[in-house]
Structure formats: structure tokens, C-alpha cells
Coordinates of C-alpha atoms in Angstrom, one line a residue:
X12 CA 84.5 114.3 120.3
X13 CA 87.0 111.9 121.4
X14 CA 90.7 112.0 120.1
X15 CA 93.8 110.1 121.1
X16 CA 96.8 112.4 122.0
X17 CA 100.2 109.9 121.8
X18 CA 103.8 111.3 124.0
X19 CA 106.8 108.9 124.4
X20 CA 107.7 108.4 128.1
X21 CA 111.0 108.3 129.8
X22 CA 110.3 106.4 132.8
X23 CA 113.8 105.8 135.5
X24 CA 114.8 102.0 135.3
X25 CA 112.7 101.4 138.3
X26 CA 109.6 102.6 136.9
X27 CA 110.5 101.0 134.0
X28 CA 110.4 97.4 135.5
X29 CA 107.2 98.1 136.6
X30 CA 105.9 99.0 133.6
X31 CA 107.1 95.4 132.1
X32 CA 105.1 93.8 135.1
X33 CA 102.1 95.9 134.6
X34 CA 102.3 94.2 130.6
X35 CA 103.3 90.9 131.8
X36 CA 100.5 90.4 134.2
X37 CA 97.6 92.0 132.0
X38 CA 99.2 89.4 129.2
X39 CA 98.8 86.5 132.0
X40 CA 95.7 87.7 133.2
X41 CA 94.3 87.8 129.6
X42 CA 95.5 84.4 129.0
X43 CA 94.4 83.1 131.6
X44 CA 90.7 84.5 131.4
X45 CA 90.3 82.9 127.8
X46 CA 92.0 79.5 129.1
X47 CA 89.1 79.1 131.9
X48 CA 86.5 80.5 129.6
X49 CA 87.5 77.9 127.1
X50 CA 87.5 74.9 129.8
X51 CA 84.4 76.1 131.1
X52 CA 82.9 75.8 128.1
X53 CA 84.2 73.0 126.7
X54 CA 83.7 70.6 129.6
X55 CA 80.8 72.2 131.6
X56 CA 78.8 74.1 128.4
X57 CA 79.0 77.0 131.5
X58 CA 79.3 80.6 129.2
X59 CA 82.0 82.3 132.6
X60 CA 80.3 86.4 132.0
X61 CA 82.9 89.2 132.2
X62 CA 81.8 89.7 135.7
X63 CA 82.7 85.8 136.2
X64 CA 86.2 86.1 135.5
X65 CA 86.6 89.4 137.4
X66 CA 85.4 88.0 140.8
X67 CA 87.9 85.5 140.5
X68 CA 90.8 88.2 140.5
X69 CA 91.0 88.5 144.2
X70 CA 91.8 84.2 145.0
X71 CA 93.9 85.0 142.1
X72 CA 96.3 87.4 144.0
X73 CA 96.1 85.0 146.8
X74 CA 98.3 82.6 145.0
X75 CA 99.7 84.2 142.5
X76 CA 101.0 87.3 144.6
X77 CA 103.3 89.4 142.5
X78 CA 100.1 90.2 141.0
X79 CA 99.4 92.7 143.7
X80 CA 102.3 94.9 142.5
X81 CA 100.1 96.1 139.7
X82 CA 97.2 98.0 139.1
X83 CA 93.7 96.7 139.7
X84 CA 92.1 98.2 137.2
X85 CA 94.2 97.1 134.8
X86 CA 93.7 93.7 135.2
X87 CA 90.2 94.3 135.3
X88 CA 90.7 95.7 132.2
X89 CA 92.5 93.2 130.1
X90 CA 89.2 90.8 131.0
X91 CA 87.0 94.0 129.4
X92 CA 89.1 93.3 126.5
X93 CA 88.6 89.8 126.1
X94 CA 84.9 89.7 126.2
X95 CA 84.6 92.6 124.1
X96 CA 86.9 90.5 121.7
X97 CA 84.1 87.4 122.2
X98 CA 80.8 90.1 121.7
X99 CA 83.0 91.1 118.3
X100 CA 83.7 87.5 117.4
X101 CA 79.7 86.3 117.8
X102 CA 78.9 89.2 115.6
X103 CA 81.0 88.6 113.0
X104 CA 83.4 91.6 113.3
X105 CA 87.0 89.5 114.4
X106 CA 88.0 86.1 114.3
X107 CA 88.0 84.0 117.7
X108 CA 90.3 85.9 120.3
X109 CA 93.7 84.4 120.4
X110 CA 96.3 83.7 123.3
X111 CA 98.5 86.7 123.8
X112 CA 102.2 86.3 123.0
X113 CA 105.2 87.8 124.5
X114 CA 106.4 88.9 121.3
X115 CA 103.3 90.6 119.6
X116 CA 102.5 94.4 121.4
X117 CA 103.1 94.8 124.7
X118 CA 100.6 97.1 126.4
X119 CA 98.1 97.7 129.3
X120 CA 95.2 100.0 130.0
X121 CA 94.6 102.2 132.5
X122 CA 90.8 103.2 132.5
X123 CA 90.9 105.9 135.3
X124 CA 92.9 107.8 137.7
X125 CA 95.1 109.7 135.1
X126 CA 96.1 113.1 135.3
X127 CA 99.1 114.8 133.2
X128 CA 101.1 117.3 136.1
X129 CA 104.0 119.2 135.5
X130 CA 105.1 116.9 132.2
X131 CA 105.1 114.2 134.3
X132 CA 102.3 111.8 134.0
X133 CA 101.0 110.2 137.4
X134 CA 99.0 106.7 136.9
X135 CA 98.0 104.4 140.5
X136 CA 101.0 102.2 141.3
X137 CA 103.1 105.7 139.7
X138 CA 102.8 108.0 142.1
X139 CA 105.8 110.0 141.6
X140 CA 104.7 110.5 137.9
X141 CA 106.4 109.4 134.7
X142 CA 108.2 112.1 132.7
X143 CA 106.2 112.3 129.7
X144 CA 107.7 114.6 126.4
X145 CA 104.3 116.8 125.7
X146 CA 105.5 117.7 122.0
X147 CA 101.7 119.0 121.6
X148 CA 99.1 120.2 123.3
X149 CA 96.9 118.1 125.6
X150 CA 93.2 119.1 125.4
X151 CA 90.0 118.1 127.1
X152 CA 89.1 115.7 129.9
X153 CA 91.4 112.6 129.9
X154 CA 88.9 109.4 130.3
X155 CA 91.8 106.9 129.9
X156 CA 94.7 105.9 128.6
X157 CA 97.1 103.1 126.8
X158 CA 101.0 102.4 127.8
X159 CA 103.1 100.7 125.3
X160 CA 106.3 99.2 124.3
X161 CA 107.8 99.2 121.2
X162 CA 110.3 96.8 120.2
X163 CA 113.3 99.0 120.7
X164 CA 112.6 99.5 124.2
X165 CA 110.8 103.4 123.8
X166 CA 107.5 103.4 126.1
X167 CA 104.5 105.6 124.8
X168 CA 101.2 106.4 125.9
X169 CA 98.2 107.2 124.2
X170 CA 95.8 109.2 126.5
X171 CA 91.8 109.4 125.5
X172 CA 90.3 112.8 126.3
X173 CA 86.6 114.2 125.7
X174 CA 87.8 117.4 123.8
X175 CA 84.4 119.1 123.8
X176 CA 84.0 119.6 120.3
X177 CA 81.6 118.4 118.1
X178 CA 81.7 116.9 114.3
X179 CA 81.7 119.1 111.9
X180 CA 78.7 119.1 109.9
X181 CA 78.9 117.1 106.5
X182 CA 78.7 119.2 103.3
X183 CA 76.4 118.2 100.5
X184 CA 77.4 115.7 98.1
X185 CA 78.0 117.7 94.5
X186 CA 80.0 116.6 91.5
X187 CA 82.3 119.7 91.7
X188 CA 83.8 119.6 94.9
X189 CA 84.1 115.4 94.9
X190 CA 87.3 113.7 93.7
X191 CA 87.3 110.0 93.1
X192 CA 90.2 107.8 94.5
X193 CA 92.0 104.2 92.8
X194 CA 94.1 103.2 95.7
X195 CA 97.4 101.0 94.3
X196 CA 100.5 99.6 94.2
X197 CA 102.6 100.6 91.6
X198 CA 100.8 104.2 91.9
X199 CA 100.0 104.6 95.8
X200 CA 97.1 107.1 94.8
X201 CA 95.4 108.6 91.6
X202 CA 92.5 110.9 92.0
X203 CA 89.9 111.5 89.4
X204 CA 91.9 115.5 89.5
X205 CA 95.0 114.2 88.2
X206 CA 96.6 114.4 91.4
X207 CA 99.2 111.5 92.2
X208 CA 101.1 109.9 94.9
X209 CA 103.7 107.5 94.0
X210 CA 104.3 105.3 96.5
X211 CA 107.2 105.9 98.1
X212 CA 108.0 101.4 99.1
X213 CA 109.8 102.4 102.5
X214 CA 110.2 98.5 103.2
X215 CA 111.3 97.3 99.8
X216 CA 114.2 100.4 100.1
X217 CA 115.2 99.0 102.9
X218 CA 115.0 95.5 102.3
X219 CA 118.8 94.4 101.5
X220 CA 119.4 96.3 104.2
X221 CA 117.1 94.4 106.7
X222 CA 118.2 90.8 105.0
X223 CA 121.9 92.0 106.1
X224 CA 121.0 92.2 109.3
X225 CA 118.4 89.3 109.5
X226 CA 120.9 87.1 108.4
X227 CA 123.4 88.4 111.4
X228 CA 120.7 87.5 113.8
X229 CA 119.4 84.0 112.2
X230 CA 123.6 82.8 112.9
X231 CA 124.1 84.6 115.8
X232 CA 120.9 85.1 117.7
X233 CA 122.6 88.2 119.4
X234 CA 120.3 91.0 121.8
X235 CA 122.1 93.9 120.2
X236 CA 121.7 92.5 116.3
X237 CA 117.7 91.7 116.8
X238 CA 118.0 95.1 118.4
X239 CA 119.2 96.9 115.5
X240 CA 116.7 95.0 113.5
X241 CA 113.6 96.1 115.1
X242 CA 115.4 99.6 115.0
X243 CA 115.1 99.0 110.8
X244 CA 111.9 98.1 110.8
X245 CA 110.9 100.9 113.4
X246 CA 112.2 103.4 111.0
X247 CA 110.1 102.1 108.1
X248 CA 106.9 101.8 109.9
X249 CA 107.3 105.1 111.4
X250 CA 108.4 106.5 107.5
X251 CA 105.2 105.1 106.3
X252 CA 102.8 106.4 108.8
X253 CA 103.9 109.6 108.0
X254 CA 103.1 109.2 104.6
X255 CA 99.6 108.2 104.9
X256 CA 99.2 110.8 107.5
X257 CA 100.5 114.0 105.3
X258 CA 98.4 112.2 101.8
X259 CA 95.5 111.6 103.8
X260 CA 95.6 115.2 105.4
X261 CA 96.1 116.7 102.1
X262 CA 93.1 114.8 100.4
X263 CA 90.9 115.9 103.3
X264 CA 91.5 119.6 103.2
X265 CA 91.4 120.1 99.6
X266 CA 88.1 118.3 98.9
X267 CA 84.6 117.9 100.5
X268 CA 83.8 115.0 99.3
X269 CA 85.9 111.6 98.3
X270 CA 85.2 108.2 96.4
X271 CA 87.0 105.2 97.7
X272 CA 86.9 101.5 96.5
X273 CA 85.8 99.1 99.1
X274 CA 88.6 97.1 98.9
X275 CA 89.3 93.4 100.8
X276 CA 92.8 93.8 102.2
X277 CA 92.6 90.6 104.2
X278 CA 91.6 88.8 100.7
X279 CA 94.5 90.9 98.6
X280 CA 97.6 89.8 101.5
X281 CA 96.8 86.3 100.9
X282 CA 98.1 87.0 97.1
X283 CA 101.5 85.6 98.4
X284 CA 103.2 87.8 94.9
X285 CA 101.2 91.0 96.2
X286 CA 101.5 90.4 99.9
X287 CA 104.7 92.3 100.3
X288 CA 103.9 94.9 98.4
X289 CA 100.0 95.7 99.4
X290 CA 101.7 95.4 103.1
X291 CA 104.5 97.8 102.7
X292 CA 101.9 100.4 100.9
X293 CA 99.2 100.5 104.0
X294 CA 96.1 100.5 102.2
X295 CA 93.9 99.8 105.2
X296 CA 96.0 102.2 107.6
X297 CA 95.2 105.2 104.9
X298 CA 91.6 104.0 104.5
X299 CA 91.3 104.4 108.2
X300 CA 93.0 107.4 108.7
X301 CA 90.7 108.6 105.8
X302 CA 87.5 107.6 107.8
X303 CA 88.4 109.2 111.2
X304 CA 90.4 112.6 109.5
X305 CA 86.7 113.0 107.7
X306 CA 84.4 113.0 111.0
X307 CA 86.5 115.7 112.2
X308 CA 86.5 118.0 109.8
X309 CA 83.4 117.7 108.2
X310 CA 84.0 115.6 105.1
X311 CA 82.1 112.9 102.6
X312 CA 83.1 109.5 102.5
X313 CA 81.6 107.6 99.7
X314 CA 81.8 104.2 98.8
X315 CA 81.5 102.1 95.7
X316 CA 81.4 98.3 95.6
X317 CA 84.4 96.1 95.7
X318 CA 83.2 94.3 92.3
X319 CA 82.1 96.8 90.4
X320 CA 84.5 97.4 87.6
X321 CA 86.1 100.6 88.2
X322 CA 89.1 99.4 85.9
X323 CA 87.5 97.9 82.7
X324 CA 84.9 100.6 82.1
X325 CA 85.8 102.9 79.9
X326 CA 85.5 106.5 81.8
X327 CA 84.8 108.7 78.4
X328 CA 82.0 105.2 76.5
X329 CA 80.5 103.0 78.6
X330 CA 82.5 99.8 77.2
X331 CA 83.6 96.9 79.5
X332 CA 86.6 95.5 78.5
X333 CA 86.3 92.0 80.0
X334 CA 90.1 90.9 78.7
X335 CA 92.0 93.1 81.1
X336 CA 95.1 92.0 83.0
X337 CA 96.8 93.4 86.3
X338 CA 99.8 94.1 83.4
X339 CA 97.6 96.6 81.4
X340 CA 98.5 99.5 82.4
X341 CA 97.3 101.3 79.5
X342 CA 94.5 99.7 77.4
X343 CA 92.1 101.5 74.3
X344 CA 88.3 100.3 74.4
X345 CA 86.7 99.0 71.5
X346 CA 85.0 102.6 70.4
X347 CA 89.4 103.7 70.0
X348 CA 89.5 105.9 73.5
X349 CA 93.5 105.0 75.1
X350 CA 93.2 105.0 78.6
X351 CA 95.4 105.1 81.6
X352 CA 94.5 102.4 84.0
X353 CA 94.6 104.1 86.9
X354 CA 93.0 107.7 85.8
X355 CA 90.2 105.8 84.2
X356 CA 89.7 103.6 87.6
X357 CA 90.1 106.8 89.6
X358 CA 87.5 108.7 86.8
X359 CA 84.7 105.4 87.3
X360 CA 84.8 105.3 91.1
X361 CA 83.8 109.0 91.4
X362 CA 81.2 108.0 88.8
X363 CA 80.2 104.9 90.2
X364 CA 79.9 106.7 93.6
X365 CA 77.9 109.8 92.9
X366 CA 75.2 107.2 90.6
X367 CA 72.7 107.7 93.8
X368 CA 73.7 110.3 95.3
X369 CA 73.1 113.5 93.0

């Protein structure tokens, strides 16, 4: 089993400006890679392989030379990246890769040569070692790992290890010991138990708060204002992933098996009176977290259709209610059964789930 073990680093300014040349240069490189695949496409209808693009590193260095302060590898492995972002694209899975910006995540690879000594870790181009905080324990064999920067300044790194262990084995699939899940907005979560979560809207608390400060920095344009603002925004990212971590933890220990709607996230943001909202709740973060927590420890994903009508059946009847509004929070069907939008949804998609599979 693979699983990603994240530390924050505390590298000496030195090591620090090596780090931002090590992102800088896998960003170029990147770039640079997509550019010539583009052109030599577009003018010679040649399709440049991965191996193409690599072989050209070493003219590369030649005249670009600060490139030769970073690792190999790395570079290497920010063209891996871009033709597995091209095999994802021709299958449908991604949109066509994009040009890297300096202001979207900063972050290299290293896909060997990494060993964790005396809390300090020791990468090529590193060989003093980086003081790493190890707030947990690591465990297994480390195949690679991922150094980033966040925008206020903290470097991490996220370190793949082969742990040894093997998936649990999945249960089978009984009424009893499934709960059925309606995922929202105003309601973060309902199961078909009665259990709730409210969600918690870290980004609309801190919204006048954030508009203070993004108005400082749209007049002034200051380092230490846009500082403090990717500080706020830090804070509720970091409020919210520990949300859907603990909710998310909780569903998957207390039940076997769990219903989820296939929702379209991409197609919901583009609701621009939703966007905000379905954002700042992190549906497709706690879907995710759902999928990975349940191949771990053993648990039942189901799935029920992203059209079928979860809300407008009536849980207890049978009746479709056709009329129904996002407003309706509570609705009665036409045989008199009062419903609560949610619990009913939450009631149908365990329903809906378990049609075929008991």
C-alpha cells in the first residue's frame, strides 16, 4: 500500500534559495517542454515522445547554465509530468495541459535518492540535509517525494513510501450496516441515520475580514499586506481540511458501507450564485478523502447516479414530486407524508444504491 506522509521543513536561507531554483527551473523546464511540443506539432505534425524532450536536457544546460545547480532528476521529472498530463488529456481525464505560472503551486519532485536521517531530510543537490519536523511516524520504504511552497513562505514535503500493508478486505454490502449520504450546502452532511454535520463556512466567516485586507493590498500593492492575506486564506484552507478530514474519518469507522451521490462539482462552480459557497464547503476534497480513507480500512463505496432523483422521491411512497425548488426545504408528497429535504435525499440514495446490490 502506498501512503503519503506530509512534515513542514525548516531549510537555513541558503538551502532555502535553492529550493526556489529547484521550483523555478522545473516551472521553466515544464514550460518549455510544452512550448516545443506545441511548435513541433503545430508546424512539423512531429508528436516530440517523453524521451524526445529529455535528450534535449543536456544542450539545454549548455546554454542555459544555472540549470546545472539543480537536480537532474528533477527536471527529468517535470517532462514525466507533462506527458502524463498529455496521455490524461487524449483519454479524456484533464483538459489540455496548461503553461505553469509563477503564482499557482510551487513544487518539484524528486523521484529517488531520498532518505529521512537524524530529522533531517537529505535529497541530491542537499547534502547536508534539510531539518524536517517528523510530528508522526514515518513508515515503510520511501520511493519519492514532493517539495512545496506555500504562499506564506512555509516549505513541506510530502514523501511516498511502500508501507507493506495490504487493503483491507471489503465487507459485504447489507442494509444494516450501510448509511446513505446527501452532501450540501446549507447542511454540509445528512446521513440516512440522522447524523448531521453543519457546515461550518470557514471562508464566508472570514470574509469581511479578507475584503479588509484585500482592499489594503488592491491601493497599496504592499509585500507584507499580500502577506498577511495569503496568511487568511492559509488559515481557512487549513480550517477546512480539517473538517473534511475528522467528518470523513468519523463516517468511515462507524459504518461499512456508504451511499454517495455522483455529483458534477466542475458543472455546480459554474452556478456563479453557488460557486462561493460549493467552494468554501469542499465537496470534491471530502469525496476524495472518502474514496482513499475506504481502501484502507476496508470499507464500501457505493454510488448512485447524478440524475436520479434522490430529492423529489418521497423516501416513505414512491411519489415524484416534479415541482420542487432548491428553496424547499421541507415539502409533503401528494399521498400527505412531510418530508425534510435533506433526510429524505439522504434516505433515497441509500435506497437508490443498495437497488442491485442486495
Amino acid at each position: 500500500m502506498l501512503k503519503a506522509f506530509k512534515y513542514r521543513l525548516y531549510p537555513t536561507e541558503e538551502q532555502a534559495t535553492l529550493l526556489n531554483k529547484h521550483i523555478g527551473s522545473c516551472r521553466f523546464v515544464y514550460n518549455l517542454a510544452l512550448e516545443t511540443k506545441q511548435t513541433a506539432y503545430a508546424g512539423f505534425k512531429t508528436n516530440l515522445t517523453c524521451f524526445d524532450l529529455v535528450k534535449q536536457l543536456p544542450e539545454l544546460k549548455k546554454e542555459c547554465v544555472w540549470l546545472k545547480e539543480v537536480n537532474s532528476q528533477s527536471l527529468q521529472q517535470a517532462i514525466n509530468n507533462l506527458d502524463t498530463a498529455f496521455t490524461k488529456f487524449f483519454k479524456g481525464q484533464a483538459d489540455f495541459p496548461n503553461f505553469k505560472k509563477r503564482t499557482a503551486r510551487q513544487s518539484f519532485q524528486i523521484p529517488q535518492n531520498v532518505r529521512v536521517e537524524d530529522c533531517k531530510l537529505i535529497i541530491p543537490k542537499f547534502k547536508k540535509g534539510i531539518e524536517v519536523k517528523l510530528h508522526r511516524l514515518l513508515k515503510g520504504t520511501i520511493r519519492q517525494a514532493t517539495i512545496s511552497k506555500s504562499p506564506t513562505g512555509k516549505y513541506f514535503v510530502s514523501i511516498l513510501c511502500e508501507t507493506g500493508e495490504t487493503n483491507k478486505s471489503k465487507p459485504e454490502i447489507k442494509e444494516k450496516s450501510t448509511v446513505g449520504v446527501d452532501l450540501g450546502i446549507k447542511s454540509f452532511l445528512v446521513a440516512s441515520n440522522g447524523e448531521t454535520f453543519s457546515n461550518p463556512k470557514y471562508l464566508r466567516t472570514a470574509m469581511s475580514r479578507l475584503k479588509f485586507v484585500q482592499r489594503r493590498y488592491s491601493k497599496h500593492k504592499g509585500k507584507k499586506t499580500k502577506h498577511r492575506l495569503a496568511i487568511l486564506h492559509e488559515k481557512v484552507a487549513n480550517q477546512r481540511k480539517d473538517f473534511l478530514h475528522k467528518a470523513s474519518t468519523k463516517l468511515i469507522r462507524e459504518n461499512q458501507s456508504i451511499a454517495i451521490e455522483d455529483l458534477n462539482i466542475s458543472g455546480m462552480v459554474k452556478n456563479h450564485s453557488l460557486a462561493q459557497s460549493i467552494s468554501d464547503a469542499g465537496l470534491g476534497m471530502f469525496v476524495t478523502m472518502l474514496e482513499y480513507k475506504a481502501e484502507w480500512y476496508g470499507v464500501n463505496i457505493l454510488r448512485i447516479g447524478r440524475f436520479d432523483p434522490s430529492s423529489k422521491t418521497c423516501s416513505i411512497c414512491g411519489v415524484v414530486n416534479k415541482d420542487l425548488t432548491l428553496q424547499d426545504r421541507e415539502w409533503t408528497c401528494a399521498n400527505g407524508h412531510t418530508l425534510d429535504r435533506d433526510v429524505n435525499a439522504a434516505e433515497n440514495i441509500k435506497t437508490f444504491a443498495l437497488r442491485d446490490k442486495v
